[in-house]
Coordinates of C-alpha atoms in Angstrom, one line a residue:
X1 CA 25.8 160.9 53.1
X2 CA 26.6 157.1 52.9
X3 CA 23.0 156.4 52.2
X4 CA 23.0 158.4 49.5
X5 CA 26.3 157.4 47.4
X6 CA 25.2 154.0 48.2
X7 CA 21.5 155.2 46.3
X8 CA 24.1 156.4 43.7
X9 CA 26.2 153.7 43.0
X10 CA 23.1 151.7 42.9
X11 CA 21.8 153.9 40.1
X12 CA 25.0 153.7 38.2
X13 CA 25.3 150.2 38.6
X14 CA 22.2 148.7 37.6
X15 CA 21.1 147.0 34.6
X16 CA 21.8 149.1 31.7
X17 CA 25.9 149.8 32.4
X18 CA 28.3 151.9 30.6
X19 CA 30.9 149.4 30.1
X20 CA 34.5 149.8 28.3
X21 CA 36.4 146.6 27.6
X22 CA 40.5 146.9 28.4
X23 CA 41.8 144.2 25.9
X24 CA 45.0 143.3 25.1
X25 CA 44.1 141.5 21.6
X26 CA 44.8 142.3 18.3
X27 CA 41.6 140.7 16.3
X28 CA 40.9 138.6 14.3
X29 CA 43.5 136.5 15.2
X30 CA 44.6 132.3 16.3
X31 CA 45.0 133.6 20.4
X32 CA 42.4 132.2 22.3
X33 CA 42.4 134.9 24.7
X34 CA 40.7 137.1 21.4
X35 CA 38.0 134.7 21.9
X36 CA 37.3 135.4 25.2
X37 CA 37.3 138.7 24.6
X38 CA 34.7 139.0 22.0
X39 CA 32.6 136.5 23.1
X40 CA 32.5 138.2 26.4
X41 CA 31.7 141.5 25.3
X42 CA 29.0 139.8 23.0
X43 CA 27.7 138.4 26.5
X44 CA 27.4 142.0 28.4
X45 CA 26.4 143.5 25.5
X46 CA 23.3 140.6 25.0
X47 CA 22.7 141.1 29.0
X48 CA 21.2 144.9 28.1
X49 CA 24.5 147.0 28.5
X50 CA 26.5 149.3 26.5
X51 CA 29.5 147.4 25.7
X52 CA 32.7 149.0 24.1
X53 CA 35.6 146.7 23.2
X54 CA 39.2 148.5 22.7
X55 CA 41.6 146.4 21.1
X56 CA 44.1 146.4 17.8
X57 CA 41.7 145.2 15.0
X58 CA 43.4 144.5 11.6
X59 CA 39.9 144.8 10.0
X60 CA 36.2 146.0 10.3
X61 CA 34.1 145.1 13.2
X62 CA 31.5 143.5 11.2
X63 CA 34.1 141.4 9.7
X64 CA 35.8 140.5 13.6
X65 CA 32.2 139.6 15.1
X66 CA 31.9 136.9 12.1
X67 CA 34.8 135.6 12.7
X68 CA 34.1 134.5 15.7
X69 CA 30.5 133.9 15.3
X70 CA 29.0 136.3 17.0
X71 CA 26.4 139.5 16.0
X72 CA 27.4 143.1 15.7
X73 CA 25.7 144.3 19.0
X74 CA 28.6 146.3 20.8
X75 CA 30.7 148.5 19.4
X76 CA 34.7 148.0 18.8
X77 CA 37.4 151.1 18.3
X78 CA 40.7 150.1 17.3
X79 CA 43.6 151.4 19.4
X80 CA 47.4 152.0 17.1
X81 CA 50.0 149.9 18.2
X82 CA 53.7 150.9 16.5
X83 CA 54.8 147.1 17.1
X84 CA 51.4 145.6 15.9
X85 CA 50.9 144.2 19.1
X86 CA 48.4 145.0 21.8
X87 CA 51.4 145.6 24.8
X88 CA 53.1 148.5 23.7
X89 CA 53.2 152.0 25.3
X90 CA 51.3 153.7 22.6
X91 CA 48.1 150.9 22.6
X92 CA 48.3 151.2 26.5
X93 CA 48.4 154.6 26.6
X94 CA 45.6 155.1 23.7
X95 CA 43.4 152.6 25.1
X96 CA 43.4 154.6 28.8
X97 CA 42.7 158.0 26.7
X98 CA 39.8 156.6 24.8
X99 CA 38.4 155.1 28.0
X100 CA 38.2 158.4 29.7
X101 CA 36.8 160.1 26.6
X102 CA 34.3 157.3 27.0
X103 CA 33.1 158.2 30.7
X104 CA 32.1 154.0 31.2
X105 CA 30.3 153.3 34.5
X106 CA 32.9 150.4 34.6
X107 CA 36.4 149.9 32.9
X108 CA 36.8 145.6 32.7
X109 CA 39.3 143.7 31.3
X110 CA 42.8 141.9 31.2
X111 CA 45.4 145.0 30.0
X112 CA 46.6 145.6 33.9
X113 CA 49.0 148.4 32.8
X114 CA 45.5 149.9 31.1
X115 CA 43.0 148.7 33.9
X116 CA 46.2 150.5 36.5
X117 CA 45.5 153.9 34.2
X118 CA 41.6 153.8 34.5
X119 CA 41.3 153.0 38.2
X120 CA 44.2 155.7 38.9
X121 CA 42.0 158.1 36.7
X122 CA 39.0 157.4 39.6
X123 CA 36.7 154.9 37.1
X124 CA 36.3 152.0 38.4
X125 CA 37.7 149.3 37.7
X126 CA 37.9 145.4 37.3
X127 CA 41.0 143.5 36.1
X128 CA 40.7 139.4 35.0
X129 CA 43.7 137.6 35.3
X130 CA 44.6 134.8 33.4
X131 CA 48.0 133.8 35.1
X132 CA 50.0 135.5 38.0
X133 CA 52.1 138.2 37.3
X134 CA 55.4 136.8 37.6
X135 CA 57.8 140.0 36.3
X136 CA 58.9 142.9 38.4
X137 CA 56.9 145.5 36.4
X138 CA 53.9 143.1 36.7
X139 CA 53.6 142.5 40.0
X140 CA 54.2 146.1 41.1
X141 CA 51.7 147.1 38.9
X142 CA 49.0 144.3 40.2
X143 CA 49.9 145.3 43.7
X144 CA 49.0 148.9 43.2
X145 CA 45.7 148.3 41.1
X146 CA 44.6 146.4 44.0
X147 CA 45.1 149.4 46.6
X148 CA 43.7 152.0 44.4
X149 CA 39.8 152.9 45.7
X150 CA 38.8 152.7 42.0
X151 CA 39.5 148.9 42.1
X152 CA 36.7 146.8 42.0
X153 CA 37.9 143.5 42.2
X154 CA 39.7 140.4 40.9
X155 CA 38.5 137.9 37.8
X156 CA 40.6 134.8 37.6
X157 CA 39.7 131.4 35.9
X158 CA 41.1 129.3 38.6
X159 CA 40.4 128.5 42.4
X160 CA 44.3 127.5 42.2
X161 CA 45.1 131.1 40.9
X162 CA 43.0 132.5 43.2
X163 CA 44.8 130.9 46.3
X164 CA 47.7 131.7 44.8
X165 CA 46.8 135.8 44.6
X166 CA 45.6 135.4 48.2
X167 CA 49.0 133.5 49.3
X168 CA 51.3 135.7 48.1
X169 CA 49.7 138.6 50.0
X170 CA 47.8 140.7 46.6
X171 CA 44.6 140.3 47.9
X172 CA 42.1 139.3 50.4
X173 CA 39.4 136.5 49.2
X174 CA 36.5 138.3 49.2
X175 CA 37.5 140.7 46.4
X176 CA 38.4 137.4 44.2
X177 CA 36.0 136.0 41.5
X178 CA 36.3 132.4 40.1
X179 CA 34.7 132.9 36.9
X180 CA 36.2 129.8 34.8
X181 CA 36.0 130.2 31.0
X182 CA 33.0 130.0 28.8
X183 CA 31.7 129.1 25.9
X184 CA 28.9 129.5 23.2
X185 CA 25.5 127.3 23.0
X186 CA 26.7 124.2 20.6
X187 CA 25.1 125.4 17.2
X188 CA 26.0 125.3 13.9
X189 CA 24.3 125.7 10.5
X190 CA 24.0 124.0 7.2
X191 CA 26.5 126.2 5.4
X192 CA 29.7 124.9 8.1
X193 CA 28.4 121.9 8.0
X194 CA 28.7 122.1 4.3
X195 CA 32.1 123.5 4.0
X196 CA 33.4 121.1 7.0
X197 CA 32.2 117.6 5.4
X198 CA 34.4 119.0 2.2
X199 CA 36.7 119.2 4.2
X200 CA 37.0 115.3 6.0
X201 CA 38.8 113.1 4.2
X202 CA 36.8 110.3 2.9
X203 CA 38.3 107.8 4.6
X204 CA 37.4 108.7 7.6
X205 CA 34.2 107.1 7.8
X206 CA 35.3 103.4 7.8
X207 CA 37.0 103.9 11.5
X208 CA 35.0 102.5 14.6
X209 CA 35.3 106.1 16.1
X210 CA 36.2 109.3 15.4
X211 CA 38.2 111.3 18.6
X212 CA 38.6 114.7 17.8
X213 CA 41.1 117.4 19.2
X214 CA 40.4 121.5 18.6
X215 CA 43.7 124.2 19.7
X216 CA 46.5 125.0 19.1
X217 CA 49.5 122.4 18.9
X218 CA 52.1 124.2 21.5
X219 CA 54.0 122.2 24.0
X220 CA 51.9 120.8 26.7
X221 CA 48.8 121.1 25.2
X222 CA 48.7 117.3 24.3
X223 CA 50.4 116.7 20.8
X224 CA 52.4 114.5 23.0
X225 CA 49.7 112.0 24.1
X226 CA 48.0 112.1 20.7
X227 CA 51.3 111.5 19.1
X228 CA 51.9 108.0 21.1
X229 CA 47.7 107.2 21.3
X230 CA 47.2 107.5 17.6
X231 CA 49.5 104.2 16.1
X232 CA 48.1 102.4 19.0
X233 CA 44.3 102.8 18.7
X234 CA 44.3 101.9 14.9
X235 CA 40.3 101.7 14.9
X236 CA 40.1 105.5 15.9
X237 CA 40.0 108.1 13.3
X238 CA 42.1 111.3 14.8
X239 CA 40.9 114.9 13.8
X240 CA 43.3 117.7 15.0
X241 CA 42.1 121.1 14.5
X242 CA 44.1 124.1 15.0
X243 CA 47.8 124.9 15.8
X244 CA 49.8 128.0 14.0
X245 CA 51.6 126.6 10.4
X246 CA 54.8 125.6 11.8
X247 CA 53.3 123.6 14.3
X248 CA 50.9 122.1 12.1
X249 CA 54.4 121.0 10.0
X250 CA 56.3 119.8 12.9
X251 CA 53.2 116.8 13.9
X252 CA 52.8 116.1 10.8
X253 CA 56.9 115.8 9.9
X254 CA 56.4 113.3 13.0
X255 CA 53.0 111.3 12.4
X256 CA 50.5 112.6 9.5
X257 CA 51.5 109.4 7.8
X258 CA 49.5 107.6 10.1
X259 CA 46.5 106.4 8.1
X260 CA 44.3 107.3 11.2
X261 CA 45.1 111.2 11.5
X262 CA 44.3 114.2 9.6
X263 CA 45.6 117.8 10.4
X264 CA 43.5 120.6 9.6
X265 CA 45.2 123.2 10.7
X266 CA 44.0 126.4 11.3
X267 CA 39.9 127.2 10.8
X268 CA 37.8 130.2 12.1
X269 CA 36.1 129.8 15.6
X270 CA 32.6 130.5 13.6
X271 CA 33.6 126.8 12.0
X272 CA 34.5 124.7 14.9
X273 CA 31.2 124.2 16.3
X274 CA 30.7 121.9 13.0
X275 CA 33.7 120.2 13.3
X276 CA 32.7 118.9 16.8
X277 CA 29.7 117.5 15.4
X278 CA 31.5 114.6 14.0
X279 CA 33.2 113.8 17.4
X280 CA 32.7 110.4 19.1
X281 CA 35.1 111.4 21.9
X282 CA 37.0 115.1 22.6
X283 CA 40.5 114.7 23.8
X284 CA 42.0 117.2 26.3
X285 CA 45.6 116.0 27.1
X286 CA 47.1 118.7 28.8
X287 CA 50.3 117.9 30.3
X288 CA 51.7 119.6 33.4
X289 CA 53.8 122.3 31.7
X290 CA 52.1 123.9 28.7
X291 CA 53.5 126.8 27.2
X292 CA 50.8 129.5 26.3
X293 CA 50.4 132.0 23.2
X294 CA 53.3 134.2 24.4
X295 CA 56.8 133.3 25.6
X296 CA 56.3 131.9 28.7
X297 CA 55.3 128.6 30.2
X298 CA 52.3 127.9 32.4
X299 CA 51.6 125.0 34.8
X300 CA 49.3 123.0 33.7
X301 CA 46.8 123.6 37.1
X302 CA 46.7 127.5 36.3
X303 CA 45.4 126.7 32.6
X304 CA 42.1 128.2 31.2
X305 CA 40.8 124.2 29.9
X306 CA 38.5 126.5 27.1
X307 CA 38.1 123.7 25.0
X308 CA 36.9 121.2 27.9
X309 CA 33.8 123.9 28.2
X310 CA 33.2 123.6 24.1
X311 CA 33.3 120.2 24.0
X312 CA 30.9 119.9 26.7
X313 CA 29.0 122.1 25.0
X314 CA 28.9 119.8 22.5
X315 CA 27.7 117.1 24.4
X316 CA 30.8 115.1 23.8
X317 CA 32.2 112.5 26.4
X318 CA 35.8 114.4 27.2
X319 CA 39.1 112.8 28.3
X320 CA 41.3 115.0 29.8
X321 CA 44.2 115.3 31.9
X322 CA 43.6 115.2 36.3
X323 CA 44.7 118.6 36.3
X324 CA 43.5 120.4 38.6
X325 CA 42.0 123.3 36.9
X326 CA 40.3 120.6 34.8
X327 CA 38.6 119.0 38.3
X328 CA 37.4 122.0 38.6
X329 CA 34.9 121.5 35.7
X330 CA 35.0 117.9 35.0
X331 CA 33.6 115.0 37.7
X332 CA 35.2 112.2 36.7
X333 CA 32.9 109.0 35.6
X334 CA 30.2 111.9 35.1
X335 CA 30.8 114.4 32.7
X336 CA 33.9 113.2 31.3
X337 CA 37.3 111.4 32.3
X338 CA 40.4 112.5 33.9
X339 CA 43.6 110.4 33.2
X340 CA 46.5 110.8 34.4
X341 CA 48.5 113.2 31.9
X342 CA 51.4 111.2 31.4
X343 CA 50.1 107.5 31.2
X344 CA 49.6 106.7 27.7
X345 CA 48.3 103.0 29.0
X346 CA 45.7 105.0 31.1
X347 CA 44.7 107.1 27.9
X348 CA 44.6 103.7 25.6
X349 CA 42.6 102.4 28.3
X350 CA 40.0 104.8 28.2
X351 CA 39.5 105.2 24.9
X352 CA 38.7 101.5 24.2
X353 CA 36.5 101.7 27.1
X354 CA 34.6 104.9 25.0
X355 CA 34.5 102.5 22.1
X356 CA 33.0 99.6 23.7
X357 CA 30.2 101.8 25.2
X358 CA 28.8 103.8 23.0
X359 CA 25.4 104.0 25.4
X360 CA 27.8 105.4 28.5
X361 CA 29.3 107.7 25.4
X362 CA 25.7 109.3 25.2
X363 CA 25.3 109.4 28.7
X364 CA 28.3 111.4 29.7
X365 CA 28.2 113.8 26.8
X366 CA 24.1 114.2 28.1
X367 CA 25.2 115.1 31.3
X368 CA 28.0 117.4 30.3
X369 CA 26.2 119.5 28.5
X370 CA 23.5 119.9 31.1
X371 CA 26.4 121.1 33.4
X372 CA 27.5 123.3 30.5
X373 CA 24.3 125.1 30.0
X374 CA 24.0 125.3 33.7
X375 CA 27.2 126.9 34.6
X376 CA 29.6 127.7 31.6
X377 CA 28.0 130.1 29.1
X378 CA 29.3 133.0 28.0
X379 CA 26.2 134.7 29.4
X380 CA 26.3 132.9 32.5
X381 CA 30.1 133.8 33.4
X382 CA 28.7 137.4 32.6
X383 CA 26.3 137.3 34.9
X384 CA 28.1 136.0 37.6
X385 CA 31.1 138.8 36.7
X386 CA 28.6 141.4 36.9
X387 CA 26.8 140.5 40.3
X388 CA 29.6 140.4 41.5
X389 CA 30.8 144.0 40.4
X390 CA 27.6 144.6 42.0
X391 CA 27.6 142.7 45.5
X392 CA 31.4 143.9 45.8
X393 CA 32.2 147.8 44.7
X394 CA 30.5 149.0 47.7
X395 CA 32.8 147.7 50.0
X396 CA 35.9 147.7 47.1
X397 CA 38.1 149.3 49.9
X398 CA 36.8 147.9 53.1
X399 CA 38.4 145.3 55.1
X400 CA 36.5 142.1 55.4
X401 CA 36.2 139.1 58.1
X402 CA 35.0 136.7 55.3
X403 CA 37.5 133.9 54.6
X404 CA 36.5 132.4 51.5
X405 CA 37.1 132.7 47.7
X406 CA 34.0 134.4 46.2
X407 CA 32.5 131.8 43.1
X408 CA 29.7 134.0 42.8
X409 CA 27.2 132.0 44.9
X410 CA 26.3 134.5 47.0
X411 CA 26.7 134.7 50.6
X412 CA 27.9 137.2 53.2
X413 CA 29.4 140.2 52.0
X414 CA 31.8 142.9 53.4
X415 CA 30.3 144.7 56.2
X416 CA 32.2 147.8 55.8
X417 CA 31.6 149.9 52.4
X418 CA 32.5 153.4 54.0
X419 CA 36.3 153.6 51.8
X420 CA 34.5 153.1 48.1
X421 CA 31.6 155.2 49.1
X422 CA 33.5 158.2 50.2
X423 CA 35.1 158.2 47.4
X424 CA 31.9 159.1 45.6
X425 CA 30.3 161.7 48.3

């Protein structure tokens, strides 16, 4: 009998999946987490399997996938939302019905009220996490998705998180996944590149290098370092792309007289890949408490560094805070350099250094992307998601004696897959 849901699951889980996508996005829109979403579900979907995104779309899906650059190849359904939002009860509960009218061979994504529904409906089921759930509702609801049999496992774009999960008693390592965040091959074409040289100020040219900054312009997310390195590095020319209107006004209120900076504001994701092509160096300058698209504050060391992975993907030499979710990704002296988040001296440091070597510049950024192209594609995180979801929803029940954190490397796996099997038989 075990043989033979195991021949099953084997079948249904091979390499042309059903796969329904639980977001909590409302696209197009500025959150980055929209990004991930689509450019994941452009990644499964480019991998051979059937990929359907739910989310709250505020217009076509051919118009969302140019948006953020990417081709048509899965399909999206918009769920209602009353509020606009996609949190409410009525986008939760119209997401879970449309996911069982779907029938997937997998339910994935980062709604866990939604993902909760699915796996309690018997699909299974796996839930990324982008920080822990700190409210009551929250964690009850994280603590029962991971005790349901549907549960596959856990996603989560930090080894930091991930010991955290496994501290506080949610789960044990082996059903964890560090899968940090990705991003697209570096390409643009001649029509961005157009519209973005329009868009430089002409001035900008007669600096000795040109430091560039993409994302929004919340606390914590460096403003505050680029504020205090700009009037001291008068030989750099500062690009700062991104941030929501009123944040935008705020930096400028404070230093877009500086003859040195420009603010951009707001461009589509399809564009930015131009914009880094007139980068010298990519600044990261994350502090220690960065607030994130919603209400809440994050610590720095749970952060998804997203735009660390683009500008690698650039090639671009990075300076970025010693966070350490960002030494996760970055070796310092190899593929970029990690300062100190709150020593503007260190950052001034470094950036003359950059200057002064525009040979080690090269180098870096070389070896950067090599690391990006190795380990940090969009299709390479889905890969490693889905062997995962593979290696691990046999044994999504069992107990296991292995005491490590899976980064999708392989390894031993769970001896015991008898709980997630029977549920099958």
């Amino acid at each position: 009998m075990v043989e033979s849901s195991k021949a099953n699951y084997l079948k249904t889980f091979g390499e042309d999946m059903k796969i329904v996508y639980l977001s909590r996005s409302v696209i197009p829109s500025r959150a980055a987490n929209s990004i991930n979403v689509m450019k994941m579900c452009h990644a499964m979907a480019s991998l051979g399997h059937d990929v359907t995104l739910l989310g709250h779309f505020k217009t076509d899906e051919i118009k969302a996938c140019s948006f953020y650059g990417v081709t048509p190849i899965f399909r999206s359904l918009s769920i209602p939302s009353i509020s606009g939002h996609a949190t409410d009860g009525p986008y939760i509960f119209g997401s879970w019905i449309r996911a069982l009218e779907l029938k997937p061979d997998l339910a994935y994504g980062r709604s866990l009220e939604t993902c909760l529904l699915t796996a309690l409906s018997g699909i299974p089921t796996l839930f990324e996490a982008h920080k822990f759930p700190k409210t009551v509702l929250a964690n009850f609801c994280a603590r029962l998705l991971f005790r349901l049999p549907a549960f596959v496992g856990l996603v989560v774009i930090t080894k930091k998180l991930a010991e955290l999960f496994v501290r506080q008693g949610f789960l044990d390592p082996p059903r964890i996944l560090v899968a940090p965040s990705g991003a697209c091959h570096h390409e643009s074409n001649n029509s961005s590149r157009s519209k973005i040289l329009e868009m430089i100020p002409p001035e900008a040219r007669n600096f000795d290098l040109q430091v560039g900054y993409t994302g929004h312009l919340y606390p914590g997310k460096g403003m505050e370092i680029i504020s205090q390195l700009a009037p001291l590095a008068p030989w750099a020319y500062f690009h700062i792309i991104g941030g929501r209107d009123e944040d935008v006004s705020f930096w400028k209120a404070r230093i877009g007289r500086l003859p040195n900076v420009h603010f951009y504001g707001f461009v589509p994701p399809s564009l930015a890949p131009a914009f880094r092509e007139i980068f010298e160096v990519a600044l990261a300058p994350y502090q220690k408490k960065v607030r994130n698209s919603g209400t809440g504050i994050d610590t720095g060391d749970n952060i998804s560094p997203l735009k660390v992975i683009e500008y690698m993907s650039a090639g671009l030499p990075v300076m970025a805070s010693n966070l350490e979710s960002i030494g996760e990704i970055i070796r310092h002296g190899e593929t970029g350099f990690l300062i100190p988040p709150d020593d503007i001296d260190a950052w001034l440091r470094c950036l003359k250094h950059l200057r002064d070597n525009p040979e080690e510049r090269k180098k870096i950024g070389l070896r950067a992307r090599s690391v990006f192209l190795e380990s940090y594609t969009w299709d390479a995180r889905a890969r490693k998601i889905l062997s995962f979801v593979q290696a691990y929803l046999p044994a999504a029940s069992a107990s296991s004696t292995r005491n490590s954190i899976s980064d999708g490397s392989g390894g031993a796996r769970p001896n015991s897959s008898r709980a997630i099997l029977s549920s099958s038989e």
